[in-house]
mmCIF file of C-alpha atoms and ligand atoms in Angstrom:
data_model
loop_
_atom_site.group_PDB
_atom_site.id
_atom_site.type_symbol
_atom_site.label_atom_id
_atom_site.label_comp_id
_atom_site.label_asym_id
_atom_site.label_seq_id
_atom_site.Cartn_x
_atom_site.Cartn_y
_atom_site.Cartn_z
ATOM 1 C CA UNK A 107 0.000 0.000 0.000
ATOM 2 C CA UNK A 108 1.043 3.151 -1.014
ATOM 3 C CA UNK A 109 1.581 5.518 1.878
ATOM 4 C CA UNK A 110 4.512 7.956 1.865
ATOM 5 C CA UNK A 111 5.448 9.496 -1.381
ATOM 6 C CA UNK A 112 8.932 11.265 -2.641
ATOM 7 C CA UNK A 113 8.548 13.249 -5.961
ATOM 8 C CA UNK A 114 11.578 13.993 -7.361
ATOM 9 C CA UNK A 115 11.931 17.736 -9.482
ATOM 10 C CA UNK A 116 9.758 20.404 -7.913
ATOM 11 C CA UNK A 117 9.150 21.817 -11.227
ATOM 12 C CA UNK A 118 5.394 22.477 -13.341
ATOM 13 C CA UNK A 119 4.789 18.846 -13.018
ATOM 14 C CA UNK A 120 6.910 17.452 -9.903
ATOM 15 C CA UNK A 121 5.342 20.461 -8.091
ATOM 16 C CA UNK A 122 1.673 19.438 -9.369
ATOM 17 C CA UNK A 123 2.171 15.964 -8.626
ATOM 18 C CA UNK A 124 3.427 16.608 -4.753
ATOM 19 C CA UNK A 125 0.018 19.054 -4.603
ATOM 20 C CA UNK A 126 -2.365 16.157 -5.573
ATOM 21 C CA UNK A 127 -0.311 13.955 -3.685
ATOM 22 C CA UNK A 128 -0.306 16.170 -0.018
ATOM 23 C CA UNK A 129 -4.249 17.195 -0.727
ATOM 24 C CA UNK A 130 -5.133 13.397 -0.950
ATOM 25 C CA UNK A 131 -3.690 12.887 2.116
ATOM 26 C CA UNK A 132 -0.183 11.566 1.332
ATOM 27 C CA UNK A 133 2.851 11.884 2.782
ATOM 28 C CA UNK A 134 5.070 13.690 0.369
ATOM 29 C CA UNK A 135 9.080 14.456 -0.017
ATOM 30 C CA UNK A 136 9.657 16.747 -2.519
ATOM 31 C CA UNK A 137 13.137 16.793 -3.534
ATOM 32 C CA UNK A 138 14.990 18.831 -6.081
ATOM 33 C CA UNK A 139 18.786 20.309 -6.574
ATOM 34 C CA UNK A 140 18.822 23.276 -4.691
ATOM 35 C CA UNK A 141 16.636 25.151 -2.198
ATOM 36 C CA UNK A 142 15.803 27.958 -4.875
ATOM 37 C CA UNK A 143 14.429 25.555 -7.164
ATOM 38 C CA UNK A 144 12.849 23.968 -3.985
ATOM 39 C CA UNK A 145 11.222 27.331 -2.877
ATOM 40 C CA UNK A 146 9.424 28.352 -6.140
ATOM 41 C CA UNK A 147 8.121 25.006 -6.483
ATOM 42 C CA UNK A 148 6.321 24.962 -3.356
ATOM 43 C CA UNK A 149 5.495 28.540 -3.891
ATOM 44 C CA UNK A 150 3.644 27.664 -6.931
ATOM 45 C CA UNK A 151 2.066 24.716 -4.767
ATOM 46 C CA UNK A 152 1.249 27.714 -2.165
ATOM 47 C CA UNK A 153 -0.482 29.543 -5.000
ATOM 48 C CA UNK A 154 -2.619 27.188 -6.583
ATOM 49 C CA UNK A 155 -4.296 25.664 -3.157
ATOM 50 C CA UNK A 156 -5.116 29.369 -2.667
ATOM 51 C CA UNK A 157 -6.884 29.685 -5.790
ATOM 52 C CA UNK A 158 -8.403 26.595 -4.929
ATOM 53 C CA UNK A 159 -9.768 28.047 -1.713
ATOM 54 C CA UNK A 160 -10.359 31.186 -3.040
ATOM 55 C CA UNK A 161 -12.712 29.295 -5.488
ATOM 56 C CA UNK A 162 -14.490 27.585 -2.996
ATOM 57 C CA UNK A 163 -13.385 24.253 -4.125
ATOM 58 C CA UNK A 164 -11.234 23.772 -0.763
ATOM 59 C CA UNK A 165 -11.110 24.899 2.384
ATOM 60 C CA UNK A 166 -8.037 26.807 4.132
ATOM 61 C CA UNK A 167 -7.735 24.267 6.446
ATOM 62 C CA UNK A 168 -7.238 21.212 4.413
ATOM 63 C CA UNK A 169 -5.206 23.398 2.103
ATOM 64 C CA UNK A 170 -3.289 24.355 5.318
ATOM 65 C CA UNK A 171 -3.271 20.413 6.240
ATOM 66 C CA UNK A 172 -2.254 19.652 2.618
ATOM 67 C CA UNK A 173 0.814 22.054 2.194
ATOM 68 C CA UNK A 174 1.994 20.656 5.970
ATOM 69 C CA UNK A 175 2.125 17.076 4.782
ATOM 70 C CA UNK A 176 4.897 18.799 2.218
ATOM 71 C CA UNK A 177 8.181 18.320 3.100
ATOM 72 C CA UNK A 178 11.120 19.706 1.199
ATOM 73 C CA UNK A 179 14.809 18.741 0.688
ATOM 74 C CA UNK A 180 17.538 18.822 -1.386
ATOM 75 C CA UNK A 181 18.716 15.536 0.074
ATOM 76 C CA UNK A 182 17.652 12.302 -2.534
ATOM 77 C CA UNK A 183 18.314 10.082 0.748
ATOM 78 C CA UNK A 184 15.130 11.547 1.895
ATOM 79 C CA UNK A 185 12.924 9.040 -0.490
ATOM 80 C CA UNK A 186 14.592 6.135 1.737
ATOM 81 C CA UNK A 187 11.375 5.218 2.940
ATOM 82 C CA UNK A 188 8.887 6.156 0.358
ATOM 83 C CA UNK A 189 6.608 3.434 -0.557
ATOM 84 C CA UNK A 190 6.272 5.108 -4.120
ATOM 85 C CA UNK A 191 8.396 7.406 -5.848
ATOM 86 C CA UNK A 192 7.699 9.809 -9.337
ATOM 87 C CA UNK A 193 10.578 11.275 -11.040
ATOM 88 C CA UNK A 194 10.068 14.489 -12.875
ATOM 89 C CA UNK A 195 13.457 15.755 -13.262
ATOM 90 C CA UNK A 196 14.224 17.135 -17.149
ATOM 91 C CA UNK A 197 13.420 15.305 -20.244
ATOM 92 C CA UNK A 198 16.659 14.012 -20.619
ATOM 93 C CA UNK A 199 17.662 10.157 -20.226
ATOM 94 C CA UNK A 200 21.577 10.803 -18.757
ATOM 95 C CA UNK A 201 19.742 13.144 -16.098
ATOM 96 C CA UNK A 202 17.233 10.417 -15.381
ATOM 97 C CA UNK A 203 19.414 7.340 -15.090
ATOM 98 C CA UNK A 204 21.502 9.272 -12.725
ATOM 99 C CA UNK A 205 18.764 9.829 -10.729
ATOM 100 C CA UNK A 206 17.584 6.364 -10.996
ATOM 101 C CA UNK A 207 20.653 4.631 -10.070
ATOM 102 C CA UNK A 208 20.624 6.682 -6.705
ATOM 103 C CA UNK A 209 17.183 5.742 -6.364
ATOM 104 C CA UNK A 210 18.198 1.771 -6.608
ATOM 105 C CA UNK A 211 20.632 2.753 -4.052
ATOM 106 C CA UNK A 212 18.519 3.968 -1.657
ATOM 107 C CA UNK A 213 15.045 3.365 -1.581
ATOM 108 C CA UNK A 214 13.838 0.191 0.078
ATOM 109 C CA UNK A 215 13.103 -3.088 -2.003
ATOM 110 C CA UNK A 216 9.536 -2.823 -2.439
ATOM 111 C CA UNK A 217 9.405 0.563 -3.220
ATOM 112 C CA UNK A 218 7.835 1.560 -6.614
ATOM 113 C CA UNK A 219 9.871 4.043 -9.086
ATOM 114 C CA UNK A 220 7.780 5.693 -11.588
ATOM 115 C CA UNK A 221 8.980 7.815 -13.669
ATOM 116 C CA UNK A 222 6.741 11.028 -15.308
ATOM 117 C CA UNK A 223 8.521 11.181 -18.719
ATOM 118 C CA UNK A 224 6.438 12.290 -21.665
ATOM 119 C CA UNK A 225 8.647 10.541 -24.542
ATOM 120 C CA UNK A 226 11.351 8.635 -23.090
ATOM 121 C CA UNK A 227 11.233 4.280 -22.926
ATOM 122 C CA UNK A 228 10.181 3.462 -19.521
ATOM 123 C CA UNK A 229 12.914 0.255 -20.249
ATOM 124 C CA UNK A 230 15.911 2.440 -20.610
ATOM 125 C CA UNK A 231 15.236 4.099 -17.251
ATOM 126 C CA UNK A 232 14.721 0.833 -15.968
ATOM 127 C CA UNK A 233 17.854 -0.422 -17.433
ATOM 128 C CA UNK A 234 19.750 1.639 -15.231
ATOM 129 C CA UNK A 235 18.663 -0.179 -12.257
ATOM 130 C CA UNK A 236 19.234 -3.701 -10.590
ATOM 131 C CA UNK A 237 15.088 -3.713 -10.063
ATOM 132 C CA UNK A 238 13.552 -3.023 -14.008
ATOM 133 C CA UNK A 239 10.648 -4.993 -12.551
ATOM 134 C CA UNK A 240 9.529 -1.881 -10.071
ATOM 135 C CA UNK A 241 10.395 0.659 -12.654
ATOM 136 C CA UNK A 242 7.010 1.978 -14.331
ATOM 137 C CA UNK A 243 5.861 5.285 -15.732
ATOM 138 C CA UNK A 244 3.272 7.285 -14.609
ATOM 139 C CA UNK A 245 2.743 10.370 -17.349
ATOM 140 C CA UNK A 246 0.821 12.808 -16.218
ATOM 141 C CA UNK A 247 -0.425 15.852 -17.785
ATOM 142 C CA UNK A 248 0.080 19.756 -16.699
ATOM 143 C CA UNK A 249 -1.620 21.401 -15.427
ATOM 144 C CA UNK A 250 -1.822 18.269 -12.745
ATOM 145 C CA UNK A 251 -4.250 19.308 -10.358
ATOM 146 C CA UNK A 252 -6.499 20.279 -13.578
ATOM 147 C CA UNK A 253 -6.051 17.207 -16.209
ATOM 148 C CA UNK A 254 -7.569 14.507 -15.636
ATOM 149 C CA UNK A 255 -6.025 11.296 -17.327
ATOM 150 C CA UNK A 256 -2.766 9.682 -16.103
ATOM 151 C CA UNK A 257 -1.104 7.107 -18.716
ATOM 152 C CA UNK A 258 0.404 4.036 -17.012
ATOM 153 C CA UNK A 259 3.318 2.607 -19.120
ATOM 154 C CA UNK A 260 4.692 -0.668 -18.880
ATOM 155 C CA UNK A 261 8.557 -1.264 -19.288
ATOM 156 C CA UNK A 262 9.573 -3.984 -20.451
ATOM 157 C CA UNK A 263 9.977 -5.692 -17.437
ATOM 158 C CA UNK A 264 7.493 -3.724 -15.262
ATOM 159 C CA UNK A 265 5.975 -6.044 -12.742
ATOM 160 C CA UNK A 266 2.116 -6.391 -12.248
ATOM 161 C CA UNK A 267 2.555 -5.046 -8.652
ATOM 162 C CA UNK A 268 4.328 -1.927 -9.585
ATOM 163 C CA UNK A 269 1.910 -1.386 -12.536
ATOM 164 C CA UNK A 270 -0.956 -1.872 -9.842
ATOM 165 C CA UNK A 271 1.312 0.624 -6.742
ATOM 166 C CA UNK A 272 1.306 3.301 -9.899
ATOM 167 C CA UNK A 273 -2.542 3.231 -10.941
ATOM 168 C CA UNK A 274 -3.501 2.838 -6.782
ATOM 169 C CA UNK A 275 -1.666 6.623 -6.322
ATOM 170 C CA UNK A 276 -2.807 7.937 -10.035
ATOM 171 C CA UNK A 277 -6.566 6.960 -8.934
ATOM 172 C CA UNK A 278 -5.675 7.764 -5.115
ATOM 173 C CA UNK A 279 -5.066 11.540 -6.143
ATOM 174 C CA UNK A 280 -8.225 11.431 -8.956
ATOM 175 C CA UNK A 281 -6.948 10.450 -11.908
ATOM 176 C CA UNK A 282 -8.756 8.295 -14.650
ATOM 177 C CA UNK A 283 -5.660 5.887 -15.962
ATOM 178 C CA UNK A 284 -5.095 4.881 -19.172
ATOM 179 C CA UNK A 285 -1.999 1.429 -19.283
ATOM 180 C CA UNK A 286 -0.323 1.614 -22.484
ATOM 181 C CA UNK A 287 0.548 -1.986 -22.150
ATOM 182 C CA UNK A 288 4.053 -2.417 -24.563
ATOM 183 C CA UNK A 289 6.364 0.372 -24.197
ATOM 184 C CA UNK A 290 6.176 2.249 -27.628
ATOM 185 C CA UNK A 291 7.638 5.792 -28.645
ATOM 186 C CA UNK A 292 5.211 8.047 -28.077
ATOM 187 C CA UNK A 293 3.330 5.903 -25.757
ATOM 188 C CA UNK A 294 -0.663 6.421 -26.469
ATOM 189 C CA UNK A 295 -0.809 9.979 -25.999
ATOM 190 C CA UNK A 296 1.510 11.448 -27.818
ATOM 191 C CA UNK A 297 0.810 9.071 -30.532
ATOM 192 C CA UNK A 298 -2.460 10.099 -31.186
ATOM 193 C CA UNK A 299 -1.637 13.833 -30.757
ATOM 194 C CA UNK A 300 1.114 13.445 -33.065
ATOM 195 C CA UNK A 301 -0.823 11.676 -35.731
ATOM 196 C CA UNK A 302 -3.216 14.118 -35.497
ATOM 197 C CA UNK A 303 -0.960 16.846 -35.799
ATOM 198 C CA UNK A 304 1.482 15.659 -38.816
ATOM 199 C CA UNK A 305 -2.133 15.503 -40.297
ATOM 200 C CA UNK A 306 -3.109 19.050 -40.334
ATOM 201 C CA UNK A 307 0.109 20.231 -41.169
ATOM 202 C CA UNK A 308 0.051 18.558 -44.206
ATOM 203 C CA UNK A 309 -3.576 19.487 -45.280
ATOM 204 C CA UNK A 310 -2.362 23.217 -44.336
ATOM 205 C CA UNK A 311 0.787 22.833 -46.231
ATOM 206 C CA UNK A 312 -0.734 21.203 -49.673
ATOM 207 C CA UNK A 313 -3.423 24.228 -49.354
ATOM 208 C CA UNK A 314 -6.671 21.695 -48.330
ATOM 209 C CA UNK A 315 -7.841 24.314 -45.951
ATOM 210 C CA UNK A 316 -6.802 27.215 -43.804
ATOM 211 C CA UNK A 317 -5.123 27.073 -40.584
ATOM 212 C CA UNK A 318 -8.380 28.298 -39.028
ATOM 213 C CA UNK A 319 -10.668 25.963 -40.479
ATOM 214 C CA UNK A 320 -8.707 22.883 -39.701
ATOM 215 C CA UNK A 321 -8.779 24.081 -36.131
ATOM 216 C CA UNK A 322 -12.568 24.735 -36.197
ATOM 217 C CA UNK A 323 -13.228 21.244 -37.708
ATOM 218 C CA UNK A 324 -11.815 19.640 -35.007
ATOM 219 C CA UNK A 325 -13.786 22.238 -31.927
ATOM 220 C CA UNK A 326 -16.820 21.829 -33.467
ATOM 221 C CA UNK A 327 -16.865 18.670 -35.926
ATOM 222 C CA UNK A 328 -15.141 16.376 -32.807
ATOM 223 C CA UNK A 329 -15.702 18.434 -29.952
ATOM 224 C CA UNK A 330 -11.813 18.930 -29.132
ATOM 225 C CA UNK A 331 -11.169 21.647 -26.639
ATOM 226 C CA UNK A 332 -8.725 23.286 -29.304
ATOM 227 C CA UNK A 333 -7.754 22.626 -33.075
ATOM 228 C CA UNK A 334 -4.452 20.252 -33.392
ATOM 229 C CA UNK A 335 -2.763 23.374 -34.793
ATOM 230 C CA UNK A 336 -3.780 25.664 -31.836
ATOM 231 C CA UNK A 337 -2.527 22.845 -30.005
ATOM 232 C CA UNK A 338 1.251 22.702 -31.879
ATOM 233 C CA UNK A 339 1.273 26.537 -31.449
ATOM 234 C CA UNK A 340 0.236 25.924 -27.086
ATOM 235 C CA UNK A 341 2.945 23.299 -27.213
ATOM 236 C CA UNK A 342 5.494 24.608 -29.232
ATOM 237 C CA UNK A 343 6.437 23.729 -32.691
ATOM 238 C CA UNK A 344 9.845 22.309 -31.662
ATOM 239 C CA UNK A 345 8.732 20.244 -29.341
ATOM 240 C CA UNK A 346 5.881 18.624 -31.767
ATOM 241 C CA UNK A 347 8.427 18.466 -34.271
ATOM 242 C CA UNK A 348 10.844 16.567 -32.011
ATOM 243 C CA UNK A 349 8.277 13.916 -30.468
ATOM 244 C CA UNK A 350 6.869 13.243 -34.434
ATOM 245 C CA UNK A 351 10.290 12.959 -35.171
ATOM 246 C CA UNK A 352 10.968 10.861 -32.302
ATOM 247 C CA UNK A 353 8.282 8.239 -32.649
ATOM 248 C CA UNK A 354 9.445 8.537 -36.681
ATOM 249 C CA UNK A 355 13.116 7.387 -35.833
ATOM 250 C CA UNK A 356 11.493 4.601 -33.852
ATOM 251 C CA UNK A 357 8.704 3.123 -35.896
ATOM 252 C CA UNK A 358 9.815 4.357 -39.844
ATOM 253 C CA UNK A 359 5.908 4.912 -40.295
ATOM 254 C CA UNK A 360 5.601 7.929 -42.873
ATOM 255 C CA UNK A 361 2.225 9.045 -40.822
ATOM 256 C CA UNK A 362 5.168 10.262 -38.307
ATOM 257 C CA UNK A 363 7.342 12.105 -40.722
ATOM 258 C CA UNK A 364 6.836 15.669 -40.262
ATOM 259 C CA UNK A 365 5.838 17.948 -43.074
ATOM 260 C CA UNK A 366 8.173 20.483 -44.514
ATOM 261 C CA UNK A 367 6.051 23.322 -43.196
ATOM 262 C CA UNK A 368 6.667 22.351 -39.560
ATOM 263 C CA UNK A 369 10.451 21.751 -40.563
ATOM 264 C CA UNK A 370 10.949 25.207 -41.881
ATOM 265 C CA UNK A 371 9.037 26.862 -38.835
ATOM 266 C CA UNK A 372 11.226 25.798 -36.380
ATOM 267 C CA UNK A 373 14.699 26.537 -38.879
ATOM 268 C CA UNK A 374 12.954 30.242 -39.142
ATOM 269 C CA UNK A 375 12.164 30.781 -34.910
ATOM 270 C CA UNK A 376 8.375 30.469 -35.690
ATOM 271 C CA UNK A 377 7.608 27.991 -32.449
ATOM 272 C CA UNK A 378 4.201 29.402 -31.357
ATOM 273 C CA UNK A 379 3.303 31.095 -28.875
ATOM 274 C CA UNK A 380 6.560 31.232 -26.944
ATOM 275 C CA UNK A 381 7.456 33.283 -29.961
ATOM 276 C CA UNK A 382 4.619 34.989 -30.617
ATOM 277 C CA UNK A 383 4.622 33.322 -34.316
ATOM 278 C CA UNK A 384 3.564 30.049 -35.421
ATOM 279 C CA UNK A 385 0.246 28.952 -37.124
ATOM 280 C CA UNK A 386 -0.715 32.009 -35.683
ATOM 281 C CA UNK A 387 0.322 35.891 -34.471
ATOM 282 C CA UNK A 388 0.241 35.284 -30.674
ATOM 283 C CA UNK A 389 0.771 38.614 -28.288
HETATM 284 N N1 LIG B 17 5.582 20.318 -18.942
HETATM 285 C C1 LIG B 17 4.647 19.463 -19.362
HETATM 286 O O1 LIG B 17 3.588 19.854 -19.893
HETATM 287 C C2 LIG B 17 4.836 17.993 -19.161
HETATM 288 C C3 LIG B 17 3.738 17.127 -19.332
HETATM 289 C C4 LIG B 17 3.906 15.757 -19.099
HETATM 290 C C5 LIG B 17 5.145 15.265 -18.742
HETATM 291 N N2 LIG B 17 6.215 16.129 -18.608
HETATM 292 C C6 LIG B 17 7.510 15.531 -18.202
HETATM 293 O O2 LIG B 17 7.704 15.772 -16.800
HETATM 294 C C7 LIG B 17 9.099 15.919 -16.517
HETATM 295 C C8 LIG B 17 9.341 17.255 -15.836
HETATM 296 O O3 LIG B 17 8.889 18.294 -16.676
HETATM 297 P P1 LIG B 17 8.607 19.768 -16.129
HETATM 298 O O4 LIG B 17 7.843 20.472 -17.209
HETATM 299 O O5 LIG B 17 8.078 19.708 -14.738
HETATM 300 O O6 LIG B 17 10.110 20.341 -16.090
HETATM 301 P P2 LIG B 17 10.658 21.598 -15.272
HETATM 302 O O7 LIG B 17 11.831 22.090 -16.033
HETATM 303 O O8 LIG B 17 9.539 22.539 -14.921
HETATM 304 O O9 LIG B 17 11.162 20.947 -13.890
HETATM 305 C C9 LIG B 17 12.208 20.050 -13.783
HETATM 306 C C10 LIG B 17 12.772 20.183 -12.384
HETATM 307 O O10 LIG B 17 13.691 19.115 -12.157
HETATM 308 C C11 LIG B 17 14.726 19.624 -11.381
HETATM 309 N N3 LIG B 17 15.870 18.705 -11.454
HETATM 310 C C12 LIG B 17 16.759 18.522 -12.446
HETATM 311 N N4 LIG B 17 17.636 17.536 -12.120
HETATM 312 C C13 LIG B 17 17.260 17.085 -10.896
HETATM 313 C C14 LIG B 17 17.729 16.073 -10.018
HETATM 314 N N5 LIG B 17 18.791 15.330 -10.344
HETATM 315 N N6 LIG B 17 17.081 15.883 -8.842
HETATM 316 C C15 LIG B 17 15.998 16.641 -8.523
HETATM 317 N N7 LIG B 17 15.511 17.605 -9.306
HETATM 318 C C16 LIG B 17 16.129 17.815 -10.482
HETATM 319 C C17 LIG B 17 14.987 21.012 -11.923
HETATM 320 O O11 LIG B 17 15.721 21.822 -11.025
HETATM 321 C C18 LIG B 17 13.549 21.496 -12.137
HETATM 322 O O12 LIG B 17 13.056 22.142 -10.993
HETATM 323 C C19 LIG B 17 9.813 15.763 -17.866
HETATM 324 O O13 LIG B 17 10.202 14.426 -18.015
HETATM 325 C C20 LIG B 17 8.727 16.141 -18.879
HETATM 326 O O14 LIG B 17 8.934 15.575 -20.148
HETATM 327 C C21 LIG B 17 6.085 17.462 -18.796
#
């Protein structure tokens, strides 16, 4: 049973996940590199339960009871007794593995180590450690106390118990789960997102329709929240380039390989909204 919980990276998401975590009554570590990082972390934590009760969709105490079940170090010894840990340290695999192997290293035998990578093979992190079987990724989406879904991915070696430790704390703090059962690029999510994406690129780029009216086809036509190209523009259109590109490299299927349009936006700076050009003027 999953009791006390060490998140590791007090960034958008490691900081989201230790807020769900604290206000569903878990005990949670939050550990990052140094106590700046640390403090603006839990200050966003701070901020968001006060919308929350400023909303009227929590009360001060239990947001006071839920930010006092936070602890915070800089100390990765500090998950020595966690029953379940979630790494959310940069997208990058060398800063992961490091992280994992001190996990292996310290965190007791039957602890679970998920890992909250959007992209990255849940079997390569695993690889790193002498316990693949408790290795297991739980990908959740930002903002985390908003979204909804988490997506449960299975290493290649990820044991039934860890797979059901990871759903029991992604359901414990309100999440629906999705288990992407073999550990593809992409995973489901990005996948479909991707697919979708490469898609209305290409009708933009071969002059189908406008940028606008692929968008509204999807609103109001499939009832998406936002248009796929809205969506590349939100995301940024070097890092929907890079995952197509990534799942691409990995599968060879030409529904992946991203159109020349997207290519040439990111070679000419034009990555959405961060920007303020892509698909669209932003700002
Ligand atoms: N941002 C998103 O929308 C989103 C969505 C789903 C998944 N993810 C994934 O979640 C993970 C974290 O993303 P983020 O957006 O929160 O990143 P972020 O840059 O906001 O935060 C990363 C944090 O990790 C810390 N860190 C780096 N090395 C560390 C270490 N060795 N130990 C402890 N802390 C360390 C950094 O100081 C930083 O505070 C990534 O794998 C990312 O792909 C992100």
């Amino acid at each position: 049973m999953v009791q006390r919980v060490a998140v590791v990276g007090a960034g958008l998401m490691g900081g989201g996940i230790a807020q769900v975590a604290a206000q569903a009554g878990y005990d949670v570590v939050l550990r990052d590199v140094t106590p700046d990082a640390l403090e603006r972390g839990l200050g966003a934590v701070r901020g968001s339960y006060a919308k929350f009760v400023e909303k009227g969709r929590l009360s001060q105490d239990d947001a006071d009871a839920a930010l006092a079940r936070i602890t915070t170090t800089t100390e990765l010894d500090a998950a020595a007794d966690a029953d379940l840990v979630v790494e959310a340290v940069f997208e990058k695999l060398e800063v992961k593995a490091e992280v994992f192997r001190e996990l292996d290293r310290i965190c007791k035998d039957d602890a679970v180590l998920a890992s909250n990578t959007s992209a990255i093979p849940i079997t390569s992190i695993a690889a790193v450690t002498r316990r693949p079987e408790s290795v297991v990724g739980t990908h959740f989406f930002s903002p985390v106390p908003l979204m909804k879904l988490c997506e449960l991915v299975r290493g290649y070696k990820t044991s039934d118990a860890a797979l059901a430790a990871a759903r029991e704390f992604a359901e414990g703090v309100g999440k629906t789960c999705i288990v992407v059962n073999r550990d593809v690029a992409g995973f489901v999510t990005t996948r479909l997102i991707s697919a979708l994406a490469m898609e209305a690129v290409a009708l933009l780029e071969s002059g189908v329709a406008s940028a606008e009216d692929i968008d509204t086809a999807c609103r109001l036509g499939f009832g998406h929240a936002m248009g796929p190209l809205e969506t590349i523009d939100l995301t940024g259109v070097d890092i929907m380039l890079n995952a197509a590109t990534n799942i691409y490299t990995d599968t060879q299927d030409e529904k992946f390989a991203a159109p020349e349009l997207l290519r040439r936006m990111v070679a000419a700076g034009d990555l959405g909204r961060k920007t303020g050009r892509g698909f669209y003027p932003h700002g």
